[in-house]
CSV table of C-alpha atoms in Angstrom, one decimal:
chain,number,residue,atom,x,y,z
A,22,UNK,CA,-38.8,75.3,-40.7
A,23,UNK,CA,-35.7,73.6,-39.4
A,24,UNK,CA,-35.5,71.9,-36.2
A,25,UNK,CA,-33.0,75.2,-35.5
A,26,UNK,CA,-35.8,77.4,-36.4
A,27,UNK,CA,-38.1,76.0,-34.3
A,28,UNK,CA,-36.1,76.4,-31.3
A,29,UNK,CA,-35.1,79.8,-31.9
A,30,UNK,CA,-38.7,80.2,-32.2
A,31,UNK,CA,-39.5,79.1,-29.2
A,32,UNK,CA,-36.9,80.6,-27.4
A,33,UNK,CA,-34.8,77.6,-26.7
A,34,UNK,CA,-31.3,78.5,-27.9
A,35,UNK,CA,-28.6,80.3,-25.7
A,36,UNK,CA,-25.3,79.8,-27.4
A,37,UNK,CA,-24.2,77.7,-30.4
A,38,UNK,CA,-20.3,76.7,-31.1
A,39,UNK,CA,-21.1,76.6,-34.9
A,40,UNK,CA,-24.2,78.1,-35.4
A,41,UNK,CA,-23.9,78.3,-39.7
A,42,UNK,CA,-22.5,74.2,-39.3
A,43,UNK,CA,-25.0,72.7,-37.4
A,44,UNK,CA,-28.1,74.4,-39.5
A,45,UNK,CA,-26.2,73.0,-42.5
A,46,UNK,CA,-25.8,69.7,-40.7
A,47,UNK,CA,-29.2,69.2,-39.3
A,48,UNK,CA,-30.8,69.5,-43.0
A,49,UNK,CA,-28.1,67.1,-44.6
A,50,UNK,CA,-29.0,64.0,-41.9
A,51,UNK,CA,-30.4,62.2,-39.1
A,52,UNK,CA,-27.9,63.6,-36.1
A,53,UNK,CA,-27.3,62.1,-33.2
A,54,UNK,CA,-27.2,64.1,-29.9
A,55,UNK,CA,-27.2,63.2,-26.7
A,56,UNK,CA,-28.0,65.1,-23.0
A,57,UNK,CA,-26.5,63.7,-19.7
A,58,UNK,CA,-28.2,63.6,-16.4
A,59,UNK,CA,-25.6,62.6,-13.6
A,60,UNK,CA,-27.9,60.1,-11.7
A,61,UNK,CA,-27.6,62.4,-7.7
A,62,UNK,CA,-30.9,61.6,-6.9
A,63,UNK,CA,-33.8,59.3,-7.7
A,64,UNK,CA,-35.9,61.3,-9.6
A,65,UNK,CA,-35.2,64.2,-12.1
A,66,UNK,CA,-37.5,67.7,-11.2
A,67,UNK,CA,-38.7,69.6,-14.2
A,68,UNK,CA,-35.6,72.3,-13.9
A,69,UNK,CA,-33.9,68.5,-15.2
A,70,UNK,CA,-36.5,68.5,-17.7
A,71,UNK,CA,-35.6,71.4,-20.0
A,72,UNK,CA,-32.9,69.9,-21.8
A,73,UNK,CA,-34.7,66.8,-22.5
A,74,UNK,CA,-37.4,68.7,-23.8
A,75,UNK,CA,-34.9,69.8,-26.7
A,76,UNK,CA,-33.8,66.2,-26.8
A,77,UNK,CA,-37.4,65.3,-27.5
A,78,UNK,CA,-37.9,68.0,-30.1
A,79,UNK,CA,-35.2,66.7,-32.2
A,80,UNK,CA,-36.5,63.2,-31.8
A,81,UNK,CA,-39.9,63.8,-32.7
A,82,UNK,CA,-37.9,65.9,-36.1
A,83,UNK,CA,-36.8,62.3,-36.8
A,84,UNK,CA,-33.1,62.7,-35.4
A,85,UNK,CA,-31.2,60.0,-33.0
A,86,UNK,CA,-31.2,61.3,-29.6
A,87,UNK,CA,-29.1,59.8,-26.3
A,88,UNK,CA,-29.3,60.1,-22.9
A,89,UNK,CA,-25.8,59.9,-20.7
A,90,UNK,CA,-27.0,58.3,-17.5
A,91,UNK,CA,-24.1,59.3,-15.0
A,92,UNK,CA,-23.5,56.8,-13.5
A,93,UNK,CA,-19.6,57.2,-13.7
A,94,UNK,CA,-19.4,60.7,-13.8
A,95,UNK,CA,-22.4,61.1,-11.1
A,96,UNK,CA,-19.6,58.6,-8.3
A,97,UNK,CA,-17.4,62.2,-9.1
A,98,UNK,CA,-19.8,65.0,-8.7
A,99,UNK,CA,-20.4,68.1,-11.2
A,100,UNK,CA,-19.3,71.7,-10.0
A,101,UNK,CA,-21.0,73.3,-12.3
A,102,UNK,CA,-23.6,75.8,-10.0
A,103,UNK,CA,-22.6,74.7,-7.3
A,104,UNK,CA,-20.6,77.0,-4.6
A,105,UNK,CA,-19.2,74.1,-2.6
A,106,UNK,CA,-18.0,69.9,-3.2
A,107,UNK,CA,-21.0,67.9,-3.6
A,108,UNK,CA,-20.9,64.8,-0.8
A,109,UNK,CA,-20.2,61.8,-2.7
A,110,UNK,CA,-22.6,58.9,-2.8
A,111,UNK,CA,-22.0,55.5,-2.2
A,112,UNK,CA,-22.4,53.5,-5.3
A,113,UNK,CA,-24.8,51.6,-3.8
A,114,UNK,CA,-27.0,54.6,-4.3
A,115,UNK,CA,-25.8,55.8,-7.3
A,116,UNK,CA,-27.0,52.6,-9.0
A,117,UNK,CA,-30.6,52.8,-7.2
A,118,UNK,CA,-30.6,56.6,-8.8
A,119,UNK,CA,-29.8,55.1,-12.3
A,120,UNK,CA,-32.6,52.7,-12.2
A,121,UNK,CA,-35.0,55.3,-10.9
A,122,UNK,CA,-34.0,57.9,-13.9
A,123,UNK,CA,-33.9,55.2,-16.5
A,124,UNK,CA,-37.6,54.6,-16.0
A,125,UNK,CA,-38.2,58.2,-15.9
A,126,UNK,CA,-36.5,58.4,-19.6
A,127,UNK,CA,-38.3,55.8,-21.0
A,128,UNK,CA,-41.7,57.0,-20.0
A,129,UNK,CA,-40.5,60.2,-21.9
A,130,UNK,CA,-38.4,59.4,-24.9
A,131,UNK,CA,-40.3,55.7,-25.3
A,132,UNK,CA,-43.4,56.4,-27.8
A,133,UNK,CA,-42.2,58.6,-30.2
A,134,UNK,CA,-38.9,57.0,-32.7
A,135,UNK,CA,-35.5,55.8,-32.0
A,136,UNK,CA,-33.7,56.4,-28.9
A,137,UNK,CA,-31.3,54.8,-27.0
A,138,UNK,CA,-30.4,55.3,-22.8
A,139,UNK,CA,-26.4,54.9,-22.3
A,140,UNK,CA,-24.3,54.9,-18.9
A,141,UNK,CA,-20.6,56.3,-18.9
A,142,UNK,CA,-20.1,54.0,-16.4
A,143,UNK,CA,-19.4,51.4,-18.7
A,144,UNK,CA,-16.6,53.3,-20.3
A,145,UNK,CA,-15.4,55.5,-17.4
A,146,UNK,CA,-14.9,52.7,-15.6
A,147,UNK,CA,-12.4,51.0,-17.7
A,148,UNK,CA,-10.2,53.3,-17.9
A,149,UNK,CA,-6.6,52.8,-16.1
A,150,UNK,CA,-5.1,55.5,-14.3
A,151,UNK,CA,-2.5,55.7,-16.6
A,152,UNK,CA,-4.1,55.7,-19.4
A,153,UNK,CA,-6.3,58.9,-18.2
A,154,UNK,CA,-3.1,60.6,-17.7
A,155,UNK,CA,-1.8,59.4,-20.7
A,156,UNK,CA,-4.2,59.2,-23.3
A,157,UNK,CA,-6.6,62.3,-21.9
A,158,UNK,CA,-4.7,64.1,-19.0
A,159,UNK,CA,-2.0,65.4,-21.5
A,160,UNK,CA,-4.4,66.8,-23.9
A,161,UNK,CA,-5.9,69.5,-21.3
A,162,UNK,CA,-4.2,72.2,-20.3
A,163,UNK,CA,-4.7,73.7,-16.9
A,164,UNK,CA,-4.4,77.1,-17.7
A,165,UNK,CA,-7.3,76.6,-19.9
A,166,UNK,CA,-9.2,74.4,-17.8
A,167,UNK,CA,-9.3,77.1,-15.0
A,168,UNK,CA,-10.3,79.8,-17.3
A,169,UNK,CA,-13.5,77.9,-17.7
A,170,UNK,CA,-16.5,79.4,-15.4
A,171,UNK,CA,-17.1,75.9,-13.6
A,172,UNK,CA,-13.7,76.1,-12.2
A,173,UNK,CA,-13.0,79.5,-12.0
A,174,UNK,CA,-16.3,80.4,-10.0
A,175,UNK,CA,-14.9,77.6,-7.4
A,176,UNK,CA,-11.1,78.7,-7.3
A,177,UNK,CA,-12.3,81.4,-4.0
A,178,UNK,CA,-13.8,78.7,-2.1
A,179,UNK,CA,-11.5,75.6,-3.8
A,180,UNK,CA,-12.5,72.7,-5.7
A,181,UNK,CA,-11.0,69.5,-5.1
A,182,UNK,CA,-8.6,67.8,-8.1
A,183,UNK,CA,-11.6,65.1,-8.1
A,184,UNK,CA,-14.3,67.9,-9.6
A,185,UNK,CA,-11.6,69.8,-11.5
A,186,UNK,CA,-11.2,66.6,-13.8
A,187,UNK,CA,-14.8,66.8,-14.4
A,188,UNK,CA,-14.8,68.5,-17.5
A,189,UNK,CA,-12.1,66.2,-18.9
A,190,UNK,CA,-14.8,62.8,-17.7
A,191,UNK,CA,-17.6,64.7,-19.7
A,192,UNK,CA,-14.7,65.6,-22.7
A,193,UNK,CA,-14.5,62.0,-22.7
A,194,UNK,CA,-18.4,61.2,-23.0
A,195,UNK,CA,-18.6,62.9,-26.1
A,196,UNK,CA,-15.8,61.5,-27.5
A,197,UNK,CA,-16.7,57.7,-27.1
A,198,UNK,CA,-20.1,58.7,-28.3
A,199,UNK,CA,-18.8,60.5,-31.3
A,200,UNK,CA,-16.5,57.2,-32.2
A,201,UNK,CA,-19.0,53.9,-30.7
A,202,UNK,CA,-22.4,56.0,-31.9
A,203,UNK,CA,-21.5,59.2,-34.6
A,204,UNK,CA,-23.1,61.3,-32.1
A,205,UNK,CA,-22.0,65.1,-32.8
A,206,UNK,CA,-24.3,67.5,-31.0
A,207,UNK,CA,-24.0,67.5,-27.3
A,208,UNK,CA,-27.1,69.6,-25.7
A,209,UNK,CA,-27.1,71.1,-22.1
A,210,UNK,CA,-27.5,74.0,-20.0
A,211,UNK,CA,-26.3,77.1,-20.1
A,212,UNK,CA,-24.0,76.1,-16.9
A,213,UNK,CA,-22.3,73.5,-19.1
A,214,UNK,CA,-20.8,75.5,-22.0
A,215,UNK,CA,-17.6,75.1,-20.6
A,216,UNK,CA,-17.6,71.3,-20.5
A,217,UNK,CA,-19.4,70.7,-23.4
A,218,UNK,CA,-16.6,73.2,-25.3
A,219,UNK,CA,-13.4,71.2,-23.3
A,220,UNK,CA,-15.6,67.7,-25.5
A,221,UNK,CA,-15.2,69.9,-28.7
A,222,UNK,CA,-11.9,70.1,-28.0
A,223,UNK,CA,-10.5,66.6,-27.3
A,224,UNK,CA,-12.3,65.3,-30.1
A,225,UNK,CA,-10.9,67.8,-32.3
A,226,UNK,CA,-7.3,67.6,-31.0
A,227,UNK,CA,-7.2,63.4,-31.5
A,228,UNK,CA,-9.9,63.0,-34.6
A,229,UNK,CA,-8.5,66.6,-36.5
A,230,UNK,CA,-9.8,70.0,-36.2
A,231,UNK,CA,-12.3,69.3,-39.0
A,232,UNK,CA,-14.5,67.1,-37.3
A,233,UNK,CA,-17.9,68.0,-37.4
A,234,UNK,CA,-18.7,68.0,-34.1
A,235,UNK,CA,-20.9,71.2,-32.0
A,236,UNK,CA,-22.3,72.3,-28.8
A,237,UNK,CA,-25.6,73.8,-28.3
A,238,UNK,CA,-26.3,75.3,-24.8
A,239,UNK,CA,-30.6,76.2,-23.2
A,240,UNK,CA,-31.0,79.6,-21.7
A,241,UNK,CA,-31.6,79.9,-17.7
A,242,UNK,CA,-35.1,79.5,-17.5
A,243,UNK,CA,-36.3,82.4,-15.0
A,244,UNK,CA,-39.8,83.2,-13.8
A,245,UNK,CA,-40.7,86.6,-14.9
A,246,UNK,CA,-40.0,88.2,-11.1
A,247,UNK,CA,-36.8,87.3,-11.6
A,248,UNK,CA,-36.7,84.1,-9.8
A,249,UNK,CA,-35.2,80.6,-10.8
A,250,UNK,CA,-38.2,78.6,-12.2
A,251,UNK,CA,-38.9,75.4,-10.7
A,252,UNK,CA,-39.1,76.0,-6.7
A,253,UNK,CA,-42.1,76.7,-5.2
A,254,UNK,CA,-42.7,77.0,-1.4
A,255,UNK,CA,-42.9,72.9,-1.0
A,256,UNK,CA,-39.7,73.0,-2.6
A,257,UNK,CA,-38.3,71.3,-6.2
A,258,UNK,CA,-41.5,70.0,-8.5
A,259,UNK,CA,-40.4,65.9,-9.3
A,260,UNK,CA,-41.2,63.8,-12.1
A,261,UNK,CA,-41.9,61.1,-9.4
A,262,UNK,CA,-45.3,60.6,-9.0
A,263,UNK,CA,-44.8,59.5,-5.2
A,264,UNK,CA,-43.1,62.9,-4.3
A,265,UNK,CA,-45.1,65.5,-6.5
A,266,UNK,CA,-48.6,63.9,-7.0
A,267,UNK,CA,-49.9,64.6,-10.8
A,268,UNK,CA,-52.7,66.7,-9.0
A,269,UNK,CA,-50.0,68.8,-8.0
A,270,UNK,CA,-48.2,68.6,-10.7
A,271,UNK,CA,-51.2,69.8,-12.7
A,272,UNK,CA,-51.7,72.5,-10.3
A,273,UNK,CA,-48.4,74.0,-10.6
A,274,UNK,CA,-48.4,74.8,-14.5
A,275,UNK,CA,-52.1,75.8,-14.1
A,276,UNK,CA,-51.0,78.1,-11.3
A,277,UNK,CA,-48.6,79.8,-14.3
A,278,UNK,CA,-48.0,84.0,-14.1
A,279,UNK,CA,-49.7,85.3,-17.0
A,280,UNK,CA,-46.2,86.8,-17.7
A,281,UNK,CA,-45.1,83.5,-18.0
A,282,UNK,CA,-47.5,81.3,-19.7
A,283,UNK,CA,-46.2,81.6,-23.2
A,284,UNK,CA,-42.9,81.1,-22.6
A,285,UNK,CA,-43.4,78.3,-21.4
A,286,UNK,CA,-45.9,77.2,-23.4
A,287,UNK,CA,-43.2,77.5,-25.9
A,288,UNK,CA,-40.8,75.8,-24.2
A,289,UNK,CA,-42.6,72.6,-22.7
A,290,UNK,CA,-45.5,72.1,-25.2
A,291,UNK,CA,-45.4,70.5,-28.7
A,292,UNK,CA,-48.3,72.6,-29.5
A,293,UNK,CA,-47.1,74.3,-33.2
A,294,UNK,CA,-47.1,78.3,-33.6
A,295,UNK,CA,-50.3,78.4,-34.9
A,296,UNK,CA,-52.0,77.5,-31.7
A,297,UNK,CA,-49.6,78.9,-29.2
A,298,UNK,CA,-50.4,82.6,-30.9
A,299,UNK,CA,-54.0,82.1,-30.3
A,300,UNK,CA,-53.5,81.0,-27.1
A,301,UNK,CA,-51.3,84.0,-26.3
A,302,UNK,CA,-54.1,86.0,-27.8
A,303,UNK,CA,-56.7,85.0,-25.3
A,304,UNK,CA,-53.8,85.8,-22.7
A,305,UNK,CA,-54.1,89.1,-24.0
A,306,UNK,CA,-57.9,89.6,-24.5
A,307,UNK,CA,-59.4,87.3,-21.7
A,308,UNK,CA,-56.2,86.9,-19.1
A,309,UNK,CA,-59.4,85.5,-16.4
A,310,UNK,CA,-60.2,82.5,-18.2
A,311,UNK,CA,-56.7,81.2,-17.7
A,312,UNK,CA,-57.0,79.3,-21.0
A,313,UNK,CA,-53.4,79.2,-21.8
A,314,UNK,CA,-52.3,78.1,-18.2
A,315,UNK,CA,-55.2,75.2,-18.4
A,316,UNK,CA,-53.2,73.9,-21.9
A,317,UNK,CA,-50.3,74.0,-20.5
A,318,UNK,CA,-51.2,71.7,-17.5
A,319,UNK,CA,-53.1,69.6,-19.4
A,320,UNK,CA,-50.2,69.1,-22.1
A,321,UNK,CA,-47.0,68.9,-19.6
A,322,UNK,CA,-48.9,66.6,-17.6
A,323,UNK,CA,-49.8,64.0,-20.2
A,324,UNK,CA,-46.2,64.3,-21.6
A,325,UNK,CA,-45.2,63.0,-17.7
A,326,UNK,CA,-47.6,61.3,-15.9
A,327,UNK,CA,-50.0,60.5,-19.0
A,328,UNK,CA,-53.8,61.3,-20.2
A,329,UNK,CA,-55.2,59.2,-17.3
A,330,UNK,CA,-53.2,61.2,-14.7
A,331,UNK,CA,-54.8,64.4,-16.4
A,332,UNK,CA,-58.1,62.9,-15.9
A,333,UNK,CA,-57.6,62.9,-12.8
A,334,UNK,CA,-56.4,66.1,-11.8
A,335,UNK,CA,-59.4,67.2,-13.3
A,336,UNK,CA,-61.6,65.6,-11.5
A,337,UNK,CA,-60.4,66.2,-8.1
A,338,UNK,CA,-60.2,70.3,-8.9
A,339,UNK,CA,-63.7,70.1,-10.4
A,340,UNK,CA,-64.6,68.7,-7.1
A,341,UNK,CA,-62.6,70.9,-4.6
A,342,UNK,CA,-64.3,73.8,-6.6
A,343,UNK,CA,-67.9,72.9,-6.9
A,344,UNK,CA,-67.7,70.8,-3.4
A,345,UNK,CA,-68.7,67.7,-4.8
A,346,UNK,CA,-66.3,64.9,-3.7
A,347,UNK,CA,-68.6,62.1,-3.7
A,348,UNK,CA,-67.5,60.6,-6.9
A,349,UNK,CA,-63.8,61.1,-6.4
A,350,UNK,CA,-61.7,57.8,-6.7
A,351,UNK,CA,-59.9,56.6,-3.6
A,352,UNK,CA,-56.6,57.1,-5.2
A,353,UNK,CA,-57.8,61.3,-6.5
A,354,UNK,CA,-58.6,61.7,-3.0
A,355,UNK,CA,-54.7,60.5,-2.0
A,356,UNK,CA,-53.3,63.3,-4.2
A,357,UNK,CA,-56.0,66.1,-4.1
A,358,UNK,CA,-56.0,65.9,0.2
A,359,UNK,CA,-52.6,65.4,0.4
A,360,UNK,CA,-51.7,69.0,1.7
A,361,UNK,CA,-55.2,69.7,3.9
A,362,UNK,CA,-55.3,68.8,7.8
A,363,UNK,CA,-55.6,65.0,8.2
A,364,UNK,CA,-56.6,62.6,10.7
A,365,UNK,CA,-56.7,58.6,11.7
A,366,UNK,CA,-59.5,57.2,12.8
A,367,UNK,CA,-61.1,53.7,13.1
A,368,UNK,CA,-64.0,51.8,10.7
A,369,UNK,CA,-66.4,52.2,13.8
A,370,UNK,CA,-69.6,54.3,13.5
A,371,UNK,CA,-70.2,57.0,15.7
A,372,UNK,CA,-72.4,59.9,16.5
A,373,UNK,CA,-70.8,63.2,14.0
A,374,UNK,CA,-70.9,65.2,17.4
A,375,UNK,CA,-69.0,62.8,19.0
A,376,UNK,CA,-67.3,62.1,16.0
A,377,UNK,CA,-66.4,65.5,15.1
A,378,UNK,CA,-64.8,66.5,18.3
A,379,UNK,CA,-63.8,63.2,20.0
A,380,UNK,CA,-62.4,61.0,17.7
A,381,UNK,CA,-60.7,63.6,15.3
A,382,UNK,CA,-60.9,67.0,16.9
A,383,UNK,CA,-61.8,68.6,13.7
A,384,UNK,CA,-64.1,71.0,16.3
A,385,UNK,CA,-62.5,71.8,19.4
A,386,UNK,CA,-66.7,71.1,21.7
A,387,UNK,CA,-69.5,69.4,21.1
A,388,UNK,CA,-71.0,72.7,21.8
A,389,UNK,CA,-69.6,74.1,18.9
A,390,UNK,CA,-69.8,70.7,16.9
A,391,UNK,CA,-74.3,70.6,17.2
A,392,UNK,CA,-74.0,74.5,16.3
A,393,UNK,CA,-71.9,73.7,13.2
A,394,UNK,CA,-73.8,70.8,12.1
A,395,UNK,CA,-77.5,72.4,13.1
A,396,UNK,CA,-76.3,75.3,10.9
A,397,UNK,CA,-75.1,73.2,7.9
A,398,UNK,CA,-71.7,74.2,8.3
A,399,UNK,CA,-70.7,70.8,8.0
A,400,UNK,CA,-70.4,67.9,4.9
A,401,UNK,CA,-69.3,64.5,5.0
A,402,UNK,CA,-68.0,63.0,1.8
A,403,UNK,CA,-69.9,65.6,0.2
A,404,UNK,CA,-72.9,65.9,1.7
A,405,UNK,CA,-74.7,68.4,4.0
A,406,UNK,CA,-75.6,67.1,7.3
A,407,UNK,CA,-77.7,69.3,10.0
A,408,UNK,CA,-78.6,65.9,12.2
A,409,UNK,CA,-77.2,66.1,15.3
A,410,UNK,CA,-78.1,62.6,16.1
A,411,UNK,CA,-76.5,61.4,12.5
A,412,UNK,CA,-73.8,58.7,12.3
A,413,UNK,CA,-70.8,59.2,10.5
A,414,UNK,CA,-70.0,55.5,9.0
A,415,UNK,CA,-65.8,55.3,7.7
A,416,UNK,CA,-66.1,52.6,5.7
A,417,UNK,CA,-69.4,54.0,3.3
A,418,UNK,CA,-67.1,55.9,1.3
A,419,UNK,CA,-64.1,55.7,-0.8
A,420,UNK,CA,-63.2,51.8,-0.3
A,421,UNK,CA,-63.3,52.2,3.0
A,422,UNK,CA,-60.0,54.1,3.2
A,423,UNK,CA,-61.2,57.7,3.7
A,424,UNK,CA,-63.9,59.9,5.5
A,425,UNK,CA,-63.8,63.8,3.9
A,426,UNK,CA,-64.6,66.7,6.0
A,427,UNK,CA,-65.6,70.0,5.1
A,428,UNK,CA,-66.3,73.1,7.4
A,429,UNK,CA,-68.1,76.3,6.0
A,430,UNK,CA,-66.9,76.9,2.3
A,431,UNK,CA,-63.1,76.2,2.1
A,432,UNK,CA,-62.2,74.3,5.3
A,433,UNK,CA,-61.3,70.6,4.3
A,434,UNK,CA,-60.0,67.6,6.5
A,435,UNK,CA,-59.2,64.2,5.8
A,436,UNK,CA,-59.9,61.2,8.4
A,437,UNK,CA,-57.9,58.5,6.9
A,438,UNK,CA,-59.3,54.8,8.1
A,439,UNK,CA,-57.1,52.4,10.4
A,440,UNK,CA,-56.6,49.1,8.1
């Protein structure tokens, strides 16, 4: 099976400029192919991460893969799905974004083969005026250039002449990668057919239409309800471990629509057919075990955050399901408590009645604080107490740093200790 196969397999192919060259191509060589991320924000959320997933795939089938950082064609903005002009960043923040998304790259692309992280800025950026209108400008025509969705979808509202010469910035990636780096496949979205076609172009109109150059475009990924995939109510899922925790991370591919699961299993696993079947199987036969959703989380999230950070969501829903959250490490408690009710309170022991209602208002009396308590409706860090004349001690737990509530079966809160 051909790298090709394998992604027509796993459903990872949407349109193809030369779909009989590029199979003939892929089993003559090593290819190099590059994806582009324009660097608009400091961390890439896992609707970024599909193409790079088809990046990886090809590395891991021994090809040479790129990755365009943005950073000239990021200063511009990219109109492609969008309805209006982006705001344009400073470049003060454009260059924090790069740094932020290299690192993310290399975590990804850094363990398995050859790769190598590029910024159009370095070209882009030395290009005159004159010579874009010159040496680039001339070989677009407008006619054609609006007939492409990106611009045409935009003529209603308007576009600026700043993101109408986007397509020619990108045309112009592909070429210097073609000529500095015999790159010929560019990979991207399905939005990007248009500027991935206008790179075909150029480089066929200056290096001769028989240049073996091709496109190869990713399907929208939709949810099976019809939805984009990747929002949830919280809002976008990130690669960065400060904005989406691994725990939740975890959590949101183990919280997969049976409808779904395969799919994506497909698409963001390495896991070969064989396996994938029988996990679609059990989908099928035993949809209650949620086995396939439970691979899923556990493989996506090593491919991100690593086996430790897998570890660890495990342990922190073990606990929040059996109750247990004694052994939990300071730093699981950060991510699994991050969403319940929290509170700060000082390293001072008190009375739990006391505690309870006047220090973190977790019960609104002491009345109903000594029924709660007498009743064993209440556990701290774990563990049942029906004292009334207990002490709740901050720093006996957890380094010090944390004090977990928990009222009746489901109720959690987190007192989080004063330095």
């Amino acid at each position: 099976m051909t790298i090709i196969d394998e992604l027509k397999w796993r459903g990872a192919i949407n349109q193809q400029t030369d779909e009989e060259g590029l199979a003939q191509l892929v089993s003559e060589k090593a290819v190099g192919l590059y994806v582009g991320i324009d660097p608009t924000g400091d961390s890439m959320h896992i609707g970024h991460l599909i193409p790079f997933m088809i990046l990886k795939r090809f590395q891991l089938a021994g090809h040479r893969p790129y990755i365009v950082i943005g950073g000239g064609t990021g200063s511009i903005g990219d109109p492609s799905g969008k309805k209006s002009e982006r705001t344009l960043q400073s470049m003060e923040q454009v260059h924090k974004n790069e740094a932020a998304i290299t690192a993310q790259m290399q975590r990804l692309f850094g363990q398995d083969g050859q790769f190598k992280i590029v910024n159009n800025y370095d070209w882009l950026s030395t290009i005159s005026l004159l010579a874009f209108l010159r040496d680039y400008g001339k070989l677009f025509n407008v006619n054609n250039m609006l007939a492409k969705e990106v611009v045409a979808s935009r003529l209603e509202v308007g576009i600026s002449y700043t993101e109408f010469t986007y397509q020619i910035l990108q045309s112009i990636d592909f070429l210097h990668l073609y000529e500095a780096e015999d790159v010929q496949l560019q990979v991207g979205g399905a939005d990007q057919w248009g500027n991935i076609t206008a790179g075909i172009d150029l480089i066929h109109k200056i290096k001769g239409s028989d240049t073996k150059v091709y496109g190869l475009t990713i399907p929208l990924m939709l949810k099976a309800d019809g939805t984009k995939f990747g929002k949830t109510a919280g809002g976008a899922v990130w690669l960065d471990a400060e904005k989406t925790s691994p725990y939740e991370f975890y959590q949101f591919w183990l919280n997969q629509d049976d409808r779904d699961v395969v799919k994506y299993l497909k698409y963001f696993t390495f896991l070969d057919q064989d396996e994938i079947n029988d996990l679609a199987q059990k989908v099928s036969d035993h949809p209650e075990k949620r086995e396939a959703q439970r691979r899923l989380a556990e493989e996506v999230t090593a491919f991100v955050h690593g086996q430790e950070a897998v570890n660890e969501a495990e342990n922190i829903s073990k606990a929040l399901f059996s109750g247990d959250v004694a052994e939990l490490t300071a730093r699981e408690i950060e991510q699994g408590f991050k969403s319940v009710p929290s509170v700060t309170v000082t390293a001072e022991k008190r009375n739990i009645v006391e505690w309870l209602v006047d220090f973190t208002s977790i019960e609104p009396s002491r009345r109903q604080a000594r029924e709660d308590v007498s009743n064993g409706a209440i556990r701290i860090n774990g563990e049942k107490v029906t004292d009334t004349e207990a002490t709740v001690d901050p720093s006996s737990h957890f380094d010090g740093q944390f004090v977990i509530v928990r009222r009746g079966k489901k109720k959690y809160f987190l007192a989080r200790v004063e330095a």
